[in-house]
PDB file of C-alpha atoms in Angstrom:
ATOM      1  CA  UNK E   6     -28.327 -24.442  35.540  1.00 47.00           C
ATOM      2  CA  UNK E   7     -29.395 -23.497  38.842  1.00 60.00           C
ATOM      3  CA  UNK E   8     -26.348 -22.445  40.990  1.00 78.00           C
ATOM      4  CA  UNK E   9     -28.594 -21.149  44.133  1.00 85.00           C
ATOM      5  CA  UNK E  10     -29.268 -23.281  47.255  1.00 89.00           C
ATOM      6  CA  UNK E  11     -30.131 -22.758  50.764  1.00 92.00           C
ATOM      7  CA  UNK E  12     -28.515 -23.394  54.149  1.00 94.00           C
ATOM      8  CA  UNK E  13     -30.503 -23.870  57.370  1.00 95.00           C
ATOM      9  CA  UNK E  14     -29.735 -23.350  60.926  1.00 96.00           C
ATOM     10  CA  UNK E  15     -31.834 -25.244  63.524  1.00 96.00           C
ATOM     11  CA  UNK E  16     -31.838 -24.299  67.297  1.00 94.00           C
ATOM     12  CA  UNK E  17     -33.295 -26.139  70.318  1.00 92.00           C
ATOM     13  CA  UNK E  18     -34.015 -25.744  74.099  1.00 87.00           C
ATOM     14  CA  UNK E  19     -32.860 -28.230  76.700  1.00 83.00           C
ATOM     15  CA  UNK E  20     -34.801 -31.374  76.432  1.00 83.00           C
ATOM     16  CA  UNK E  21     -35.981 -30.554  72.976  1.00 89.00           C
ATOM     17  CA  UNK E  22     -35.184 -32.111  69.301  1.00 90.00           C
ATOM     18  CA  UNK E  23     -34.624 -30.009  66.407  1.00 91.00           C
ATOM     19  CA  UNK E  24     -37.723 -28.974  64.601  1.00 91.00           C
ATOM     20  CA  UNK E  25     -38.734 -27.315  61.531  1.00 88.00           C
ATOM     21  CA  UNK E  26     -40.427 -24.491  63.590  1.00 90.00           C
ATOM     22  CA  UNK E  27     -37.209 -23.590  65.172  1.00 92.00           C
ATOM     23  CA  UNK E  28     -35.032 -22.704  62.082  1.00 93.00           C
ATOM     24  CA  UNK E  29     -33.440 -20.019  60.039  1.00 95.00           C
ATOM     25  CA  UNK E  30     -32.759 -20.344  56.409  1.00 94.00           C
ATOM     26  CA  UNK E  31     -30.412 -18.462  54.185  1.00 94.00           C
ATOM     27  CA  UNK E  32     -29.780 -18.583  50.473  1.00 93.00           C
ATOM     28  CA  UNK E  33     -26.070 -19.199  49.040  1.00 92.00           C
ATOM     29  CA  UNK E  34     -24.829 -18.947  45.411  1.00 90.00           C
ATOM     30  CA  UNK E  35     -21.811 -20.613  43.902  1.00 86.00           C
ATOM     31  CA  UNK E  36     -21.213 -17.469  41.912  1.00 85.00           C
ATOM     32  CA  UNK E  37     -21.037 -15.384  45.091  1.00 87.00           C
ATOM     33  CA  UNK E  38     -17.657 -16.968  46.632  1.00 87.00           C
ATOM     34  CA  UNK E  39     -16.493 -15.979  49.118  1.00 90.00           C
ATOM     35  CA  UNK E  40     -19.880 -15.161  50.968  1.00 94.00           C
ATOM     36  CA  UNK E  41     -21.003 -14.719  54.508  1.00 95.00           C
ATOM     37  CA  UNK E  42     -24.433 -16.232  55.885  1.00 95.00           C
ATOM     38  CA  UNK E  43     -25.750 -14.664  59.071  1.00 95.00           C
ATOM     39  CA  UNK E  44     -28.402 -15.872  61.302  1.00 96.00           C
ATOM     40  CA  UNK E  45     -30.056 -14.146  64.326  1.00 93.00           C
ATOM     41  CA  UNK E  46     -31.995 -16.265  66.731  1.00 91.00           C
ATOM     42  CA  UNK E  47     -34.775 -14.166  68.156  1.00 86.00           C
ATOM     43  CA  UNK E  48     -35.211 -16.549  71.160  1.00 84.00           C
ATOM     44  CA  UNK E  49     -33.379 -15.288  74.388  1.00 82.00           C
ATOM     45  CA  UNK E  50     -30.073 -16.789  74.437  1.00 80.00           C
ATOM     46  CA  UNK E  51     -30.236 -18.586  77.947  1.00 80.00           C
ATOM     47  CA  UNK E  52     -33.151 -20.670  76.475  1.00 84.00           C
ATOM     48  CA  UNK E  53     -30.982 -21.935  73.617  1.00 88.00           C
ATOM     49  CA  UNK E  54     -28.927 -25.142  74.504  1.00 90.00           C
ATOM     50  CA  UNK E  55     -27.286 -25.842  70.896  1.00 92.00           C
ATOM     51  CA  UNK E  56     -27.562 -24.938  67.256  1.00 94.00           C
ATOM     52  CA  UNK E  57     -27.017 -27.125  64.172  1.00 96.00           C
ATOM     53  CA  UNK E  58     -25.828 -25.646  60.935  1.00 97.00           C
ATOM     54  CA  UNK E  59     -26.775 -27.592  57.792  1.00 96.00           C
ATOM     55  CA  UNK E  60     -24.769 -26.594  54.880  1.00 95.00           C
ATOM     56  CA  UNK E  61     -26.944 -28.201  52.154  1.00 92.00           C
ATOM     57  CA  UNK E  62     -30.491 -28.050  53.222  1.00 87.00           C
ATOM     58  CA  UNK E  63     -31.402 -27.516  49.517  1.00 81.00           C
ATOM     59  CA  UNK E  64     -28.707 -27.859  46.874  1.00 78.00           C
ATOM     60  CA  UNK E  65     -28.350 -26.572  43.419  1.00 77.00           C
ATOM     61  CA  UNK E  66     -28.660 -28.861  40.351  1.00 68.00           C
ATOM     62  CA  UNK E  67     -24.625 -28.601  40.115  1.00 72.00           C
ATOM     63  CA  UNK E  68     -23.442 -30.677  43.032  1.00 83.00           C
ATOM     64  CA  UNK E  69     -21.156 -29.335  45.855  1.00 88.00           C
ATOM     65  CA  UNK E  70     -18.065 -31.225  46.256  1.00 87.00           C
ATOM     66  CA  UNK E  71     -16.014 -29.170  48.567  1.00 88.00           C
ATOM     67  CA  UNK E  72     -16.796 -26.478  51.330  1.00 91.00           C
ATOM     68  CA  UNK E  73     -14.216 -23.927  52.295  1.00 91.00           C
ATOM     69  CA  UNK E  74     -14.912 -22.494  55.750  1.00 93.00           C
ATOM     70  CA  UNK E  75     -13.100 -19.204  56.142  1.00 93.00           C
ATOM     71  CA  UNK E  76     -14.442 -18.302  59.524  1.00 94.00           C
ATOM     72  CA  UNK E  77     -16.898 -18.675  62.144  1.00 95.00           C
ATOM     73  CA  UNK E  78     -18.486 -16.411  64.582  1.00 95.00           C
ATOM     74  CA  UNK E  79     -20.996 -16.836  67.427  1.00 92.00           C
ATOM     75  CA  UNK E  80     -21.893 -13.982  69.597  1.00 90.00           C
ATOM     76  CA  UNK E  81     -24.371 -12.738  72.075  1.00 87.00           C
ATOM     77  CA  UNK E  82     -26.156  -9.562  71.075  1.00 86.00           C
ATOM     78  CA  UNK E  83     -27.887  -7.083  73.473  1.00 80.00           C
ATOM     79  CA  UNK E  84     -31.512  -6.164  72.633  1.00 74.00           C
ATOM     80  CA  UNK E  85     -30.640  -2.877  71.395  1.00 71.00           C
ATOM     81  CA  UNK E  86     -28.236  -4.538  68.945  1.00 65.00           C
ATOM     82  CA  UNK E  87     -25.304  -2.157  70.015  1.00 70.00           C
ATOM     83  CA  UNK E  88     -23.589  -4.310  72.651  1.00 76.00           C
ATOM     84  CA  UNK E  89     -22.424  -7.713  71.843  1.00 81.00           C
ATOM     85  CA  UNK E  90     -20.102 -10.505  73.308  1.00 83.00           C
ATOM     86  CA  UNK E  91     -18.093 -12.994  71.284  1.00 86.00           C
ATOM     87  CA  UNK E  92     -18.677 -16.741  72.435  1.00 87.00           C
ATOM     88  CA  UNK E  93     -16.530 -17.966  69.590  1.00 90.00           C
ATOM     89  CA  UNK E  94     -14.379 -17.163  66.840  1.00 93.00           C
ATOM     90  CA  UNK E  95     -12.806 -19.788  64.606  1.00 93.00           C
ATOM     91  CA  UNK E  96     -10.623 -19.304  61.489  1.00 92.00           C
ATOM     92  CA  UNK E  97      -8.890 -22.762  61.140  1.00 91.00           C
ATOM     93  CA  UNK E  98      -9.709 -26.512  61.175  1.00 93.00           C
ATOM     94  CA  UNK E  99      -8.180 -26.875  64.621  1.00 92.00           C
ATOM     95  CA  UNK E 100     -10.399 -24.438  66.377  1.00 93.00           C
ATOM     96  CA  UNK E 101     -13.527 -25.539  64.531  1.00 93.00           C
ATOM     97  CA  UNK E 102     -13.090 -29.333  65.294  1.00 93.00           C
ATOM     98  CA  UNK E 103     -12.374 -28.399  68.905  1.00 93.00           C
ATOM     99  CA  UNK E 104     -15.886 -26.605  69.340  1.00 93.00           C
ATOM    100  CA  UNK E 105     -18.230 -28.380  66.856  1.00 94.00           C
ATOM    101  CA  UNK E 106     -19.484 -31.708  66.291  1.00 94.00           C
ATOM    102  CA  UNK E 107     -19.023 -32.409  62.304  1.00 94.00           C
ATOM    103  CA  UNK E 108     -20.852 -34.791  60.265  1.00 94.00           C
ATOM    104  CA  UNK E 109     -20.731 -35.339  56.526  1.00 93.00           C
ATOM    105  CA  UNK E 110     -17.458 -33.424  55.942  1.00 93.00           C
ATOM    106  CA  UNK E 111     -13.897 -34.812  55.686  1.00 91.00           C
ATOM    107  CA  UNK E 112     -11.112 -32.427  56.130  1.00 92.00           C
ATOM    108  CA  UNK E 113      -8.668 -32.138  53.223  1.00 84.00           C
ATOM    109  CA  UNK E 114      -5.792 -29.661  53.281  1.00 76.00           C
ATOM    110  CA  UNK E 115      -5.104 -28.749  49.531  1.00 66.00           C
ATOM    111  CA  UNK E 116      -3.475 -26.053  47.513  1.00 63.00           C
ATOM    112  CA  UNK E 117      -6.271 -23.816  47.808  1.00 62.00           C
ATOM    113  CA  UNK E 118      -6.140 -24.174  51.823  1.00 72.00           C
ATOM    114  CA  UNK E 119      -8.278 -25.987  54.273  1.00 83.00           C
ATOM    115  CA  UNK E 120     -11.190 -27.678  52.486  1.00 87.00           C
ATOM    116  CA  UNK E 121     -13.887 -29.912  53.508  1.00 91.00           C
ATOM    117  CA  UNK E 122     -14.909 -32.845  51.139  1.00 89.00           C
ATOM    118  CA  UNK E 123     -18.710 -33.235  50.994  1.00 90.00           C
ATOM    119  CA  UNK E 124     -19.356 -36.988  51.787  1.00 89.00           C
ATOM    120  CA  UNK E 125     -23.137 -36.795  52.764  1.00 87.00           C
ATOM    121  CA  UNK E 126     -26.110 -35.303  51.160  1.00 87.00           C
ATOM    122  CA  UNK E 127     -26.726 -33.372  54.448  1.00 90.00           C
ATOM    123  CA  UNK E 128     -23.382 -32.048  55.892  1.00 93.00           C
ATOM    124  CA  UNK E 129     -23.766 -30.141  59.058  1.00 95.00           C
ATOM    125  CA  UNK E 130     -21.858 -28.867  62.218  1.00 96.00           C
ATOM    126  CA  UNK E 131     -23.419 -28.606  65.917  1.00 95.00           C
ATOM    127  CA  UNK E 132     -22.383 -26.254  68.599  1.00 94.00           C
ATOM    128  CA  UNK E 133     -23.525 -26.397  72.382  1.00 92.00           C
ATOM    129  CA  UNK E 134     -23.962 -23.154  73.868  1.00 87.00           C
ATOM    130  CA  UNK E 135     -21.985 -22.718  77.091  1.00 81.00           C
ATOM    131  CA  UNK E 136     -23.217 -21.330  80.347  1.00 74.00           C
ATOM    132  CA  UNK E 137     -25.017 -18.104  79.920  1.00 63.00           C
ATOM    133  CA  UNK E 138     -22.055 -15.573  79.285  1.00 60.00           C
ATOM    134  CA  UNK E 139     -23.674 -12.292  79.728  1.00 64.00           C
ATOM    135  CA  UNK E 140     -25.744 -10.571  82.515  1.00 56.00           C
ATOM    136  CA  UNK E 141     -28.353  -9.414  80.275  1.00 70.00           C
ATOM    137  CA  UNK E 142     -30.977 -12.203  80.102  1.00 70.00           C
ATOM    138  CA  UNK E 143     -32.439 -10.539  77.062  1.00 79.00           C
ATOM    139  CA  UNK E 144     -29.310 -11.188  74.860  1.00 84.00           C
ATOM    140  CA  UNK E 145     -29.797 -12.946  71.512  1.00 87.00           C
ATOM    141  CA  UNK E 146     -27.588 -15.297  69.556  1.00 90.00           C
ATOM    142  CA  UNK E 147     -26.016 -14.493  66.345  1.00 92.00           C
ATOM    143  CA  UNK E 148     -24.402 -17.211  64.012  1.00 95.00           C
ATOM    144  CA  UNK E 149     -22.311 -15.880  61.056  1.00 96.00           C
ATOM    145  CA  UNK E 150     -20.194 -18.072  58.837  1.00 96.00           C
ATOM    146  CA  UNK E 151     -17.828 -16.830  55.900  1.00 96.00           C
ATOM    147  CA  UNK E 152     -17.374 -19.763  53.416  1.00 94.00           C
ATOM    148  CA  UNK E 153     -17.191 -20.867  49.843  1.00 91.00           C
ATOM    149  CA  UNK E 154     -19.177 -23.559  47.997  1.00 91.00           C
ATOM    150  CA  UNK E 155     -17.065 -25.349  45.386  1.00 87.00           C
ATOM    151  CA  UNK E 156     -19.299 -27.223  43.025  1.00 81.00           C
ATOM    152  CA  UNK E 157     -17.070 -30.074  41.492  1.00 71.00           C
ATOM    153  CA  UNK E 158     -13.498 -31.353  40.997  1.00 67.00           C
ATOM    154  CA  UNK E 159     -13.241 -29.506  37.644  1.00 62.00           C
ATOM    155  CA  UNK E 160     -13.789 -26.244  39.613  1.00 62.00           C
ATOM    156  CA  UNK E 161     -10.914 -27.065  41.645  1.00 63.00           C
ATOM    157  CA  UNK E 162      -8.528 -27.882  38.858  1.00 71.00           C
ATOM    158  CA  UNK E 163      -9.388 -24.670  37.157  1.00 67.00           C
ATOM    159  CA  UNK E 164      -8.544 -22.823  40.405  1.00 67.00           C
ATOM    160  CA  UNK E 165      -5.365 -24.707  40.567  1.00 71.00           C
ATOM    161  CA  UNK E 166      -4.433 -23.785  37.168  1.00 74.00           C
ATOM    162  CA  UNK E 167      -5.441 -20.089  37.916  1.00 74.00           C
ATOM    163  CA  UNK E 168      -3.001 -20.241  40.880  1.00 75.00           C
ATOM    164  CA  UNK E 169      -0.280 -21.783  38.648  1.00 80.00           C
ATOM    165  CA  UNK E 170      -0.744 -19.109  36.091  1.00 81.00           C
ATOM    166  CA  UNK E 171      -0.810 -16.366  38.889  1.00 81.00           C
ATOM    167  CA  UNK E 172       2.543 -17.622  40.191  1.00 83.00           C
ATOM    168  CA  UNK E 173       4.121 -17.585  36.597  1.00 85.00           C
ATOM    169  CA  UNK E 174       2.836 -14.020  36.238  1.00 84.00           C
ATOM    170  CA  UNK E 175       4.204 -12.898  39.480  1.00 85.00           C
ATOM    171  CA  UNK E 176       7.666 -14.230  38.353  1.00 85.00           C
ATOM    172  CA  UNK E 177       7.374 -12.439  35.002  1.00 84.00           C
ATOM    173  CA  UNK E 178       6.314  -9.214  36.943  1.00 85.00           C
ATOM    174  CA  UNK E 179       9.326  -9.662  39.263  1.00 85.00           C
ATOM    175  CA  UNK E 180      11.736  -9.983  36.312  1.00 85.00           C
ATOM    176  CA  UNK E 181      10.254  -6.869  34.622  1.00 85.00           C
ATOM    177  CA  UNK E 182      10.509  -4.945  37.901  1.00 83.00           C
ATOM    178  CA  UNK E 183      14.273  -6.076  38.097  1.00 84.00           C
ATOM    179  CA  UNK E 184      14.868  -4.701  34.581  1.00 83.00           C
ATOM    180  CA  UNK E 185      13.034  -1.393  35.316  1.00 81.00           C
ATOM    181  CA  UNK E 186      15.034  -1.066  38.599  1.00 82.00           C
ATOM    182  CA  UNK E 187      18.252  -1.523  36.432  1.00 82.00           C
ATOM    183  CA  UNK E 188      17.369   0.954  33.917  1.00 78.00           C
ATOM    184  CA  UNK E 189      16.224   3.411  36.576  1.00 79.00           C
ATOM    185  CA  UNK E 190      19.751   3.142  38.010  1.00 80.00           C
ATOM    186  CA  UNK E 191      21.271   3.500  34.600  1.00 79.00           C
ATOM    187  CA  UNK E 192      19.204   6.761  33.968  1.00 76.00           C
ATOM    188  CA  UNK E 193      20.414   8.105  37.464  1.00 76.00           C
ATOM    189  CA  UNK E 194      24.053   7.375  36.373  1.00 74.00           C
ATOM    190  CA  UNK E 195      23.635   8.984  32.938  1.00 73.00           C
ATOM    191  CA  UNK E 196      22.118  12.011  34.719  1.00 73.00           C
ATOM    192  CA  UNK E 197      25.080  12.432  37.036  1.00 71.00           C
ATOM    193  CA  UNK E 198      27.457  12.093  33.893  1.00 67.00           C
ATOM    194  CA  UNK E 199      25.256  14.593  31.979  1.00 68.00           C
ATOM    195  CA  UNK E 200      25.463  17.168  34.743  1.00 72.00           C
ATOM    196  CA  UNK E 201      29.138  16.939  35.250  1.00 73.00           C
ATOM    197  CA  UNK E 202      31.375  19.489  33.836  1.00 75.00           C
ATOM    198  CA  UNK E 203      33.734  17.197  32.146  1.00 71.00           C
ATOM    199  CA  UNK E 204      30.564  15.618  30.199  1.00 71.00           C
ATOM    200  CA  UNK E 205      29.623  19.269  29.076  1.00 74.00           C
ATOM    201  CA  UNK E 206      32.938  20.116  27.766  1.00 76.00           C
ATOM    202  CA  UNK E 207      32.922  16.806  25.946  1.00 74.00           C
ATOM    203  CA  UNK E 208      29.418  17.571  24.456  1.00 77.00           C
ATOM    204  CA  UNK E 209      30.613  20.957  23.310  1.00 78.00           C
ATOM    205  CA  UNK E 210      33.614  19.567  21.579  1.00 79.00           C
ATOM    206  CA  UNK E 211      31.610  16.803  19.805  1.00 79.00           C
ATOM    207  CA  UNK E 212      29.166  19.251  18.302  1.00 80.00           C
ATOM    208  CA  UNK E 213      31.693  21.652  17.228  1.00 77.00           C
ATOM    209  CA  UNK E 214      33.518  18.743  15.576  1.00 76.00           C
ATOM    210  CA  UNK E 215      30.179  17.685  13.768  1.00 78.00           C
ATOM    211  CA  UNK E 216      29.595  21.348  12.738  1.00 75.00           C
ATOM    212  CA  UNK E 217      33.062  21.366  11.255  1.00 72.00           C
ATOM    213  CA  UNK E 218      32.692  18.157   9.456  1.00 73.00           C
ATOM    214  CA  UNK E 219      29.380  19.122   7.942  1.00 69.00           C
ATOM    215  CA  UNK E 220      30.802  22.430   6.853  1.00 65.00           C
ATOM    216  CA  UNK E 221      33.737  20.426   5.129  1.00 63.00           C
ATOM    217  CA  UNK E 222      31.283  18.221   3.385  1.00 61.00           C
ATOM    218  CA  UNK E 223      28.956  21.184   2.226  1.00 59.00           C
ATOM    219  CA  UNK E 224      32.166  22.855   0.669  1.00 61.00           C
ATOM    220  CA  UNK E 225      31.629  25.898   2.779  1.00 59.00           C
ATOM    221  CA  UNK E 226      35.481  25.765   4.303  1.00 60.00           C
ATOM    222  CA  UNK E 227      36.861  25.198   0.684  1.00 62.00           C
ATOM    223  CA  UNK E 228      34.823  28.128  -0.685  1.00 60.00           C
ATOM    224  CA  UNK E 229      36.116  30.404   2.010  1.00 63.00           C
ATOM    225  CA  UNK E 230      39.681  29.410   1.342  1.00 60.00           C
ATOM    226  CA  UNK E 231      39.346  29.926  -2.333  1.00 59.00           C
ATOM    227  CA  UNK E 232      38.007  33.385  -1.796  1.00 57.00           C
ATOM    228  CA  UNK E 233      40.476  34.695   0.905  1.00 57.00           C
ATOM    229  CA  UNK E 234      43.657  32.512  -0.035  1.00 59.00           C
ATOM    230  CA  UNK E 235      45.948  34.406  -2.303  1.00 59.00           C
ATOM    231  CA  UNK E 236      47.379  32.565  -5.517  1.00 60.00           C
ATOM    232  CA  UNK E 237      50.716  31.971  -3.898  1.00 56.00           C
ATOM    233  CA  UNK E 238      49.269  30.189  -1.140  1.00 58.00           C
ATOM    234  CA  UNK E 239      48.331  27.231  -3.426  1.00 59.00           C
ATOM    235  CA  UNK E 240      51.826  27.338  -5.163  1.00 57.00           C
ATOM    236  CA  UNK E 241      54.151  27.420  -2.092  1.00 60.00           C
ATOM    237  CA  UNK E 242      54.389  23.621  -1.965  1.00 63.00           C
ATOM    238  CA  UNK E 243      54.493  23.030  -5.833  1.00 69.00           C
ATOM    239  CA  UNK E 244      57.554  21.240  -7.254  1.00 72.00           C
ATOM    240  CA  UNK E 245      59.315  22.238 -10.787  1.00 75.00           C
ATOM    241  CA  UNK E 246      57.124  19.720 -12.724  1.00 75.00           C
ATOM    242  CA  UNK E 247      53.869  21.214 -11.292  1.00 73.00           C
ATOM    243  CA  UNK E 248      54.977  24.757 -11.810  1.00 74.00           C
ATOM    244  CA  UNK E 249      56.025  23.708 -15.499  1.00 80.00           C
ATOM    245  CA  UNK E 250      52.450  22.354 -16.111  1.00 77.00           C
ATOM    246  CA  UNK E 251      50.828  25.574 -14.742  1.00 74.00           C
ATOM    247  CA  UNK E 252      53.120  27.749 -16.801  1.00 77.00           C
ATOM    248  CA  UNK E 253      52.199  25.899 -19.887  1.00 79.00           C
ATOM    249  CA  UNK E 254      48.413  26.040 -19.254  1.00 74.00           C
ATOM    250  CA  UNK E 255      47.933  22.534 -17.519  1.00 71.00           C
ATOM    251  CA  UNK E 256      45.606  22.481 -14.713  1.00 63.00           C
ATOM    252  CA  UNK E 257      46.542  20.606 -11.714  1.00 55.00           C
ATOM    253  CA  UNK E 258      43.736  18.327 -10.203  1.00 59.00           C
ATOM    254  CA  UNK E 259      41.502  20.156  -7.809  1.00 56.00           C
ATOM    255  CA  UNK E 260      41.501  19.242  -4.287  1.00 52.00           C
ATOM    256  CA  UNK E 261      38.830  16.640  -3.156  1.00 48.00           C
TER     257      UNK E 261
END
């Protein structure tokens, strides 16, 4: 399905009508949003009375339901293209309706921002040039518009769904960032404890206790005691009955 169309800028002098021999054409694509269309009128600015911009001089097979105007710029540029004088800069609906005559578009402020509903096959905006604003009579007119062509209502619903998912993802990211901040703070506190003298003493005592416990389980301590401990050491706490058993050849139960 074709997603490319054309937009046309007509211009005229005082007492003339808009005609096909005084027009500039630019191509747009619904896949290139947002996009900027630039028109440069080669006729001297003082000879131009008004311009008429048609958004949909040729539309793609997919109908355009909404148009979102991001910004409008009209300026006079010198013949060397190095000097310029801005005649109008508009970035919101109030500024646009104040300076342009609009046909075929109805303003609608939605979740996506300021949109214009396309209610005519040929929506357009017209701008009348004020008195010649520059001393150089050779200046030319430049018209630049940044906008989005939104094909149909399903596209708007898809964008609304995307924004809703984006908001949920942002909330999830904020929750993750909060958890990371808590973990970082906990890590900083642990580092302070780990570097404190009291913590180091505790760690050394714990490691000594663990080595002692493993040595006891492995029998190393008991073996050393049996080698170096004299026989009377094990008999110093025996009673009469235990001494009688030992004298008669009975063996006491070994230590666990």
